[in-house]
């Protein structure tokens, strides 16, 4: 029975019943050598079509309301494969400037080598993206909520801009997760994720996902088998297992992040809080119109020494990744945005006092107590 409920899709979409025992969970098919006689498909791990790859693809296609999902060995494998599958020499692509640093580097270091032109657009105004369109523009790429200031871009307007100008639209949906935001429903063509974050959710899997229509999926797949960034059966199984609790985890993270952002917004040692669930966040109304939850990511500026603050935390762990069940904190000026000059950072609103919190599923009172003791600690 098919369900449109994300919680049910997390548990039931795309699993294989063990033909020998009829056990409750998908068996792990580790083979890299499959029969080619009298079979429907020629299975091979780098073709993204072995049993564990197929079941987890089916679950993710259902969760993102797409037709086809391809699972990769990392988020960057998914992103680079999508870009180089859909762009040709002589094409032009438009990217939001405010992207995950690794994607930004991939664009600036790789595109020109292959004769692909690009424009990085500042800000979130649709008109700025429209101005960047050239006769050879084929692709528009965005990320919302953005990192680290949680800016919200109008997904419907961007998808529409792409459609009316013959571009493929691509969105990185990592920060929101498919529980909070389904961009394909809003008109986006391709959704990519770093599955290393919320989809894996336990800080122990590195993977990536691209979800789209069957037609675009076929195009992406035809390049993907050449680039070879597939994920092995054991990791696919672990991802499938993690996805069963995605809705539970993300809903708890949404709720914890809302409570924590309200606590921080009223704290005397905090300057500013960036969280789309706060009514004074500039993208709050837009977020309400395109997200079903505001997510587990928030940023805030402390009035105290940010390094000492982080070192004083007892439960919240300093870590560069995000989306895990444990709460983690990072300093964007020292990590993701360290290669950008202090002046540039200041121009886009990233102060040296800014910290980015990935809220976990712990008891929210414990998290608040930890933040409070570190904020009030003698500096
Ligand atoms: C928003 C976003 N997109 C893509 C990536 C790249 O994913 P991966 O590290 O799995 O290659 C990351 C990694 O931090 C990310 O935060």
Tab-separated table of C-alpha atoms and ligand atoms in Angstrom:
chain	number	residue	atom	x	y	z
A	1	UNK	CA	0.000	0.000	0.000
A	2	UNK	CA	1.422	3.395	-1.046
A	3	UNK	CA	1.322	6.276	1.417
A	4	UNK	CA	2.000	10.001	1.020
A	5	UNK	CA	3.006	10.257	4.666
A	6	UNK	CA	6.737	10.922	5.067
A	7	UNK	CA	6.816	8.960	8.346
A	8	UNK	CA	5.317	5.900	6.626
A	9	UNK	CA	7.511	6.268	3.525
A	10	UNK	CA	10.577	6.361	5.812
A	11	UNK	CA	9.645	2.966	7.207
A	12	UNK	CA	8.025	1.169	4.288
A	13	UNK	CA	9.037	2.556	0.879
A	14	UNK	CA	11.496	0.428	-1.027
A	15	UNK	CA	12.528	-2.572	0.998
A	16	UNK	CA	13.131	-6.131	-0.130
A	17	UNK	CA	11.472	-9.061	1.609
A	18	UNK	CA	14.076	-11.729	2.265
A	19	UNK	CA	12.973	-14.581	-0.065
A	20	UNK	CA	14.448	-17.273	2.212
A	21	UNK	CA	13.241	-16.286	5.670
A	22	UNK	CA	10.706	-13.522	4.866
A	23	UNK	CA	12.484	-11.521	7.604
A	24	UNK	CA	11.504	-7.920	8.385
A	25	UNK	CA	14.601	-6.194	6.991
A	26	UNK	CA	16.299	-6.011	3.602
A	27	UNK	CA	19.146	-8.540	3.332
A	28	UNK	CA	22.589	-7.177	2.392
A	29	UNK	CA	23.548	-8.341	-1.101
A	30	UNK	CA	27.327	-7.971	-1.182
A	31	UNK	CA	27.941	-9.583	-4.570
A	32	UNK	CA	29.836	-7.657	-7.225
A	33	UNK	CA	29.339	-10.462	-9.781
A	34	UNK	CA	25.812	-11.158	-11.024
A	35	UNK	CA	24.349	-13.531	-13.624
A	36	UNK	CA	23.682	-12.031	-17.060
A	37	UNK	CA	21.595	-14.867	-18.552
A	38	UNK	CA	17.769	-14.752	-18.328
A	39	UNK	CA	17.748	-11.743	-15.954
A	40	UNK	CA	15.869	-8.432	-16.336
A	41	UNK	CA	18.858	-6.250	-15.509
A	42	UNK	CA	22.607	-6.674	-15.609
A	43	UNK	CA	23.395	-5.819	-12.015
A	44	UNK	CA	26.764	-4.328	-11.080
A	45	UNK	CA	27.592	-1.928	-8.219
A	46	UNK	CA	28.964	0.822	-10.475
A	47	UNK	CA	25.736	0.693	-12.488
A	48	UNK	CA	23.853	1.781	-9.341
A	49	UNK	CA	21.451	-1.162	-9.769
A	50	UNK	CA	22.322	-3.846	-7.216
A	51	UNK	CA	19.524	-4.807	-4.772
A	52	UNK	CA	20.580	-2.592	-1.839
A	53	UNK	CA	21.221	0.355	-4.152
A	54	UNK	CA	17.781	-0.092	-5.712
A	55	UNK	CA	15.801	-0.275	-2.473
A	56	UNK	CA	17.373	2.787	-0.925
A	57	UNK	CA	16.885	4.659	-4.235
A	58	UNK	CA	13.213	3.758	-4.156
A	59	UNK	CA	12.842	5.051	-0.602
A	60	UNK	CA	14.575	8.346	-1.428
A	61	UNK	CA	12.614	8.864	-4.657
A	62	UNK	CA	9.418	8.423	-2.588
A	63	UNK	CA	10.640	10.803	0.141
A	64	UNK	CA	11.531	13.548	-2.360
A	65	UNK	CA	8.390	12.962	-4.483
A	66	UNK	CA	10.599	12.247	-7.495
A	67	UNK	CA	10.610	9.399	-10.000
A	68	UNK	CA	14.219	8.333	-9.762
A	69	UNK	CA	16.945	8.622	-7.136
A	70	UNK	CA	20.608	7.747	-7.607
A	71	UNK	CA	22.749	7.085	-4.541
A	72	UNK	CA	26.407	8.181	-4.576
A	73	UNK	CA	29.482	7.687	-2.405
A	74	UNK	CA	29.367	11.325	-1.165
A	75	UNK	CA	27.356	14.511	-1.540
A	76	UNK	CA	30.093	15.968	-3.759
A	77	UNK	CA	29.972	12.858	-6.005
A	78	UNK	CA	26.237	13.485	-6.465
A	79	UNK	CA	26.695	17.224	-7.086
A	80	UNK	CA	29.637	16.961	-9.493
A	81	UNK	CA	28.010	14.113	-11.427
A	82	UNK	CA	24.771	16.091	-11.821
A	83	UNK	CA	26.656	19.178	-13.026
A	84	UNK	CA	28.912	17.381	-15.486
A	85	UNK	CA	26.073	15.152	-16.704
A	86	UNK	CA	23.794	18.089	-17.475
A	87	UNK	CA	26.295	20.685	-18.750
A	88	UNK	CA	28.354	20.676	-21.965
A	89	UNK	CA	31.347	22.640	-23.234
A	90	UNK	CA	30.100	26.121	-24.236
A	91	UNK	CA	27.185	26.104	-21.751
A	92	UNK	CA	26.714	28.679	-19.019
A	93	UNK	CA	25.356	27.952	-15.528
A	94	UNK	CA	24.119	30.247	-12.757
A	95	UNK	CA	24.938	29.476	-9.125
A	96	UNK	CA	24.011	31.123	-5.861
A	97	UNK	CA	27.272	32.547	-4.428
A	98	UNK	CA	26.264	31.569	-0.922
A	99	UNK	CA	26.703	27.784	-1.430
A	100	UNK	CA	28.295	25.050	0.653
A	101	UNK	CA	32.071	25.741	0.400
A	102	UNK	CA	32.893	22.399	-1.281
A	103	UNK	CA	30.372	23.037	-4.060
A	104	UNK	CA	31.705	26.584	-4.453
A	105	UNK	CA	35.259	25.271	-4.815
A	106	UNK	CA	34.184	22.570	-7.276
A	107	UNK	CA	32.579	25.230	-9.478
A	108	UNK	CA	35.459	27.706	-9.367
A	109	UNK	CA	38.199	25.068	-9.731
A	110	UNK	CA	36.619	22.647	-12.224
A	111	UNK	CA	34.104	24.317	-14.551
A	112	UNK	CA	36.489	26.331	-16.691
A	113	UNK	CA	38.697	23.260	-17.308
A	114	UNK	CA	35.771	21.764	-19.213
A	115	UNK	CA	34.860	24.949	-21.077
A	116	UNK	CA	31.749	25.622	-18.985
A	117	UNK	CA	31.041	29.272	-18.112
A	118	UNK	CA	29.408	30.233	-14.830
A	119	UNK	CA	28.110	33.223	-12.900
A	120	UNK	CA	27.935	33.307	-9.102
A	121	UNK	CA	25.047	35.493	-7.979
A	122	UNK	CA	24.984	37.315	-4.630
A	123	UNK	CA	21.843	37.466	-2.549
A	124	UNK	CA	18.441	35.871	-2.808
A	125	UNK	CA	16.563	38.239	-5.147
A	126	UNK	CA	15.134	36.413	-8.156
A	127	UNK	CA	15.759	39.494	-10.321
A	128	UNK	CA	19.543	39.194	-9.720
A	129	UNK	CA	19.447	35.626	-11.073
A	130	UNK	CA	17.316	36.724	-14.029
A	131	UNK	CA	19.909	39.390	-14.910
A	132	UNK	CA	22.632	36.722	-15.052
A	133	UNK	CA	20.861	34.701	-17.788
A	134	UNK	CA	22.732	34.479	-21.113
A	135	UNK	CA	21.657	32.851	-24.392
A	136	UNK	CA	23.745	29.767	-23.489
A	137	UNK	CA	22.545	29.437	-19.850
A	138	UNK	CA	21.404	25.867	-19.251
A	139	UNK	CA	21.364	25.374	-15.486
A	140	UNK	CA	20.359	27.232	-12.313
A	141	UNK	CA	21.647	25.964	-8.941
A	142	UNK	CA	20.479	27.079	-5.493
A	143	UNK	CA	20.663	26.051	-1.820
A	144	UNK	CA	17.987	26.994	0.731
A	145	UNK	CA	18.092	27.426	3.703
A	146	UNK	CA	21.605	28.682	3.022
A	147	UNK	CA	24.743	28.083	5.037
A	148	UNK	CA	25.463	29.604	7.556
A	149	UNK	CA	22.919	32.451	7.742
A	150	UNK	CA	19.829	30.350	6.942
A	151	UNK	CA	18.692	32.700	4.176
A	152	UNK	CA	15.549	31.541	2.388
A	153	UNK	CA	15.281	31.625	-1.403
A	154	UNK	CA	11.902	31.531	-3.150
A	155	UNK	CA	12.008	28.012	-4.613
A	156	UNK	CA	8.824	28.357	-6.700
A	157	UNK	CA	10.053	31.604	-8.280
A	158	UNK	CA	13.482	30.107	-9.055
A	159	UNK	CA	11.953	26.954	-10.554
A	160	UNK	CA	9.689	29.125	-12.668
A	161	UNK	CA	12.589	31.305	-13.813
A	162	UNK	CA	14.433	28.169	-14.903
A	163	UNK	CA	11.404	26.730	-16.725
A	164	UNK	CA	10.632	29.895	-18.677
A	165	UNK	CA	14.282	30.221	-19.730
A	166	UNK	CA	14.975	26.644	-20.736
A	167	UNK	CA	17.311	25.900	-17.816
A	168	UNK	CA	17.440	22.824	-15.601
A	169	UNK	CA	16.928	23.821	-11.968
A	170	UNK	CA	18.983	22.076	-9.264
A	171	UNK	CA	18.673	22.541	-5.505
A	172	UNK	CA	20.820	21.305	-2.630
A	173	UNK	CA	18.191	20.220	-0.083
A	174	UNK	CA	20.670	18.987	2.552
A	175	UNK	CA	19.841	21.546	5.264
A	176	UNK	CA	16.071	21.033	5.059
A	177	UNK	CA	15.924	17.250	4.457
A	178	UNK	CA	12.959	15.729	2.576
A	179	UNK	CA	10.911	15.839	5.779
A	180	UNK	CA	10.854	19.650	5.802
A	181	UNK	CA	11.040	20.572	2.126
A	182	UNK	CA	10.157	18.815	-1.140
A	183	UNK	CA	11.452	21.066	-3.948
A	184	UNK	CA	10.192	18.809	-6.781
A	185	UNK	CA	6.626	19.683	-5.671
A	186	UNK	CA	7.582	23.354	-6.083
A	187	UNK	CA	8.817	22.855	-9.664
A	188	UNK	CA	12.527	22.052	-9.187
A	189	UNK	CA	14.023	19.508	-11.616
A	190	UNK	CA	16.869	17.928	-9.629
A	191	UNK	CA	17.285	17.660	-5.845
A	192	UNK	CA	20.726	16.822	-4.456
A	193	UNK	CA	21.712	15.976	-0.901
A	194	UNK	CA	24.770	15.335	1.116
A	195	UNK	CA	23.347	12.148	2.628
A	196	UNK	CA	26.258	12.356	5.077
A	197	UNK	CA	24.067	14.797	7.044
A	198	UNK	CA	20.376	14.241	7.937
A	199	UNK	CA	19.744	11.218	5.705
A	200	UNK	CA	22.492	9.171	7.369
A	201	UNK	CA	21.836	11.118	10.554
A	202	UNK	CA	24.286	9.340	12.872
A	203	UNK	CA	27.590	10.896	11.717
A	204	UNK	CA	28.823	7.547	10.394
A	205	UNK	CA	27.890	7.368	6.678
A	206	UNK	CA	29.319	9.382	3.783
A	207	UNK	CA	26.907	9.393	0.818
A	208	UNK	CA	25.036	11.604	-1.622
A	209	UNK	CA	21.748	11.562	-3.524
A	210	UNK	CA	20.312	13.007	-6.743
A	211	UNK	CA	16.531	12.802	-7.253
A	212	UNK	CA	14.697	13.806	-10.433
A	213	UNK	CA	12.276	12.699	-13.145
A	214	UNK	CA	13.007	9.458	-14.990
A	215	UNK	CA	14.221	11.388	-18.060
A	216	UNK	CA	16.724	13.549	-16.199
A	217	UNK	CA	17.637	10.592	-13.983
A	218	UNK	CA	18.552	8.596	-17.081
A	219	UNK	CA	20.799	11.441	-18.300
A	220	UNK	CA	22.494	11.698	-14.904
A	221	UNK	CA	22.879	7.919	-14.676
A	222	UNK	CA	24.511	7.678	-18.125
A	223	UNK	CA	27.343	9.934	-16.883
A	224	UNK	CA	27.310	8.513	-13.353
A	225	UNK	CA	28.362	5.058	-14.555
A	226	UNK	CA	31.420	6.678	-16.183
A	227	UNK	CA	32.368	8.785	-13.158
A	228	UNK	CA	31.831	5.737	-10.943
A	229	UNK	CA	30.806	7.340	-7.645
A	230	UNK	CA	28.488	4.562	-6.430
A	231	UNK	CA	27.884	3.436	-2.832
A	232	UNK	CA	28.512	-0.137	-1.640
A	233	UNK	CA	25.841	-2.542	-0.362
A	234	UNK	CA	26.763	-2.327	3.318
A	235	UNK	CA	26.527	1.467	3.316
A	236	UNK	CA	23.264	1.347	1.326
A	237	UNK	CA	21.856	-0.960	3.972
A	238	UNK	CA	23.010	1.368	6.760
A	239	UNK	CA	21.463	4.316	4.907
A	240	UNK	CA	18.185	2.414	4.483
A	241	UNK	CA	18.188	1.655	8.197
A	242	UNK	CA	18.886	5.305	9.060
A	243	UNK	CA	16.136	6.564	6.768
A	244	UNK	CA	13.545	4.537	8.691
A	245	UNK	CA	13.870	7.046	11.559
A	246	UNK	CA	14.420	10.180	9.435
A	247	UNK	CA	10.971	11.677	10.106
A	248	UNK	CA	11.209	10.962	13.842
A	249	UNK	CA	14.672	12.457	14.083
A	250	UNK	CA	14.002	15.544	11.971
A	251	UNK	CA	10.721	16.358	13.705
A	252	UNK	CA	12.521	16.253	17.066
A	253	UNK	CA	15.368	18.376	15.662
A	254	UNK	CA	12.821	20.929	14.347
A	255	UNK	CA	11.185	21.181	17.730
A	256	UNK	CA	14.493	21.408	19.647
A	257	UNK	CA	15.866	24.045	17.235
A	258	UNK	CA	12.738	26.206	17.604
A	259	UNK	CA	12.966	26.113	21.423
A	260	UNK	CA	16.716	26.779	21.403
A	261	UNK	CA	16.469	29.654	18.923
A	262	UNK	CA	13.823	31.321	21.107
A	263	UNK	CA	15.997	30.782	24.192
A	264	UNK	CA	19.077	32.253	22.470
A	265	UNK	CA	17.096	35.198	21.038
A	266	UNK	CA	16.187	36.255	24.587
A	267	UNK	CA	19.677	35.713	26.080
A	268	UNK	CA	21.627	38.807	27.145
A	269	UNK	CA	24.972	37.321	25.918
A	270	UNK	CA	23.652	36.689	22.389
A	271	UNK	CA	23.585	39.353	19.721
A	272	UNK	CA	21.628	37.821	16.860
A	273	UNK	CA	19.948	34.508	16.049
A	274	UNK	CA	19.356	33.234	12.531
A	275	UNK	CA	16.586	30.624	12.385
A	276	UNK	CA	13.743	30.602	9.835
A	277	UNK	CA	11.296	29.518	12.533
A	278	UNK	CA	11.686	32.857	14.348
A	279	UNK	CA	8.997	35.328	13.308
A	280	UNK	CA	11.538	38.142	12.978
A	281	UNK	CA	13.747	36.123	10.567
A	282	UNK	CA	13.575	37.923	7.213
A	283	UNK	CA	12.646	34.701	5.386
A	284	UNK	CA	10.098	33.449	7.932
A	285	UNK	CA	6.941	33.955	5.817
A	286	UNK	CA	8.591	32.514	2.714
A	287	UNK	CA	9.888	29.544	4.712
A	288	UNK	CA	6.342	28.944	5.981
A	289	UNK	CA	5.104	28.831	2.397
A	290	UNK	CA	7.649	26.283	1.153
A	291	UNK	CA	8.789	24.281	4.191
A	292	UNK	CA	6.740	22.015	6.424
A	293	UNK	CA	9.276	22.387	9.267
A	294	UNK	CA	12.055	24.941	9.831
A	295	UNK	CA	14.874	22.449	10.323
A	296	UNK	CA	17.529	21.690	12.896
A	297	UNK	CA	20.146	24.241	11.799
A	298	UNK	CA	20.562	27.676	13.355
A	299	UNK	CA	23.292	30.283	13.714
A	300	UNK	CA	23.902	32.887	16.369
A	301	UNK	CA	26.367	35.612	17.289
A	302	UNK	CA	27.731	35.541	20.813
A	303	UNK	CA	28.807	38.698	22.636
A	304	UNK	CA	31.565	36.723	24.393
A	305	UNK	CA	34.730	35.102	22.984
A	306	UNK	CA	33.373	32.447	20.570
A	307	UNK	CA	36.380	30.099	20.990
A	308	UNK	CA	36.137	30.126	24.784
A	309	UNK	CA	32.373	29.676	24.539
A	310	UNK	CA	32.768	26.549	22.368
A	311	UNK	CA	35.474	25.121	24.636
A	312	UNK	CA	33.219	25.624	27.670
A	313	UNK	CA	30.361	23.584	26.208
A	314	UNK	CA	30.041	20.198	27.945
A	315	UNK	CA	27.531	18.302	25.808
A	316	UNK	CA	27.417	20.098	22.448
A	317	UNK	CA	30.381	18.915	20.437
A	318	UNK	CA	32.584	21.058	18.184
A	319	UNK	CA	32.449	19.304	14.794
A	320	UNK	CA	32.533	20.339	11.160
A	321	UNK	CA	29.646	18.217	9.935
A	322	UNK	CA	25.926	18.519	10.694
A	323	UNK	CA	22.619	16.682	10.735
A	324	UNK	CA	23.553	14.024	13.301
A	325	UNK	CA	21.480	12.925	16.288
A	326	UNK	CA	24.072	14.598	18.527
A	327	UNK	CA	24.206	18.406	18.675
A	328	UNK	CA	27.333	19.878	17.102
A	329	UNK	CA	28.687	23.388	16.787
A	330	UNK	CA	31.082	25.040	14.377
A	331	UNK	CA	32.633	28.429	13.721
A	332	UNK	CA	31.964	29.317	10.037
A	333	UNK	CA	34.779	31.943	9.952
A	334	UNK	CA	37.249	29.234	11.083
A	335	UNK	CA	35.900	26.371	8.966
A	336	UNK	CA	33.564	26.590	5.932
A	337	UNK	CA	34.281	30.292	5.290
A	338	UNK	CA	37.937	30.462	6.386
A	339	UNK	CA	39.191	30.914	2.799
A	340	UNK	CA	37.106	34.086	2.383
A	341	UNK	CA	38.690	37.324	3.674
A	342	UNK	CA	37.343	38.902	6.879
A	343	UNK	CA	36.088	41.918	4.823
A	344	UNK	CA	34.240	39.642	2.396
A	345	UNK	CA	32.747	37.726	5.296
A	346	UNK	CA	31.629	40.946	6.954
A	347	UNK	CA	30.025	42.059	3.662
A	348	UNK	CA	27.825	38.945	3.551
A	349	UNK	CA	27.014	39.217	7.261
A	350	UNK	CA	29.309	36.515	8.681
A	351	UNK	CA	30.780	38.022	11.835
A	352	UNK	CA	33.765	36.508	13.690
A	353	UNK	CA	31.340	35.923	16.577
A	354	UNK	CA	29.029	33.747	14.484
A	355	UNK	CA	28.520	30.090	15.463
A	356	UNK	CA	26.464	27.475	13.626
A	357	UNK	CA	24.577	24.941	15.676
A	358	UNK	CA	23.304	21.620	14.320
A	359	UNK	CA	20.646	20.678	16.822
A	360	UNK	CA	20.400	17.010	17.766
A	361	UNK	CA	17.693	14.892	19.375
A	362	UNK	CA	18.873	15.188	22.997
A	363	UNK	CA	16.500	16.476	25.688
A	364	UNK	CA	16.143	20.150	24.800
A	365	UNK	CA	16.508	21.210	28.464
A	366	UNK	CA	19.956	19.618	28.613
A	367	UNK	CA	20.985	21.489	25.459
A	368	UNK	CA	19.679	24.791	26.818
A	369	UNK	CA	21.460	24.239	30.146
A	370	UNK	CA	24.705	23.544	28.298
A	371	UNK	CA	24.392	26.695	26.153
A	372	UNK	CA	23.396	28.782	29.176
A	373	UNK	CA	26.321	27.662	31.368
A	374	UNK	CA	28.783	28.345	28.525
A	375	UNK	CA	27.285	31.783	27.772
A	376	UNK	CA	27.412	32.761	31.459
A	377	UNK	CA	30.886	31.329	32.056
A	378	UNK	CA	33.479	33.868	33.257
A	379	UNK	CA	35.573	34.726	30.200
B	1	LIG	C1	24.875	21.655	2.098
B	1	LIG	C2	25.924	20.658	1.719
B	1	LIG	N1	25.940	20.182	0.462
B	1	LIG	C3	26.868	19.288	0.065
B	1	LIG	C4	27.860	18.848	0.914
B	1	LIG	C5	28.898	17.864	0.423
B	1	LIG	O1	28.599	16.607	0.931
B	1	LIG	P1	29.715	15.448	1.234
B	1	LIG	O2	30.611	15.988	2.298
B	1	LIG	O3	28.858	14.296	1.653
B	1	LIG	O4	30.419	15.213	-0.040
B	1	LIG	C6	27.865	19.317	2.241
B	1	LIG	C7	28.917	18.851	3.180
B	1	LIG	O5	29.122	19.411	4.226
B	1	LIG	C8	26.883	20.245	2.642
B	1	LIG	O6	26.852	20.744	3.900
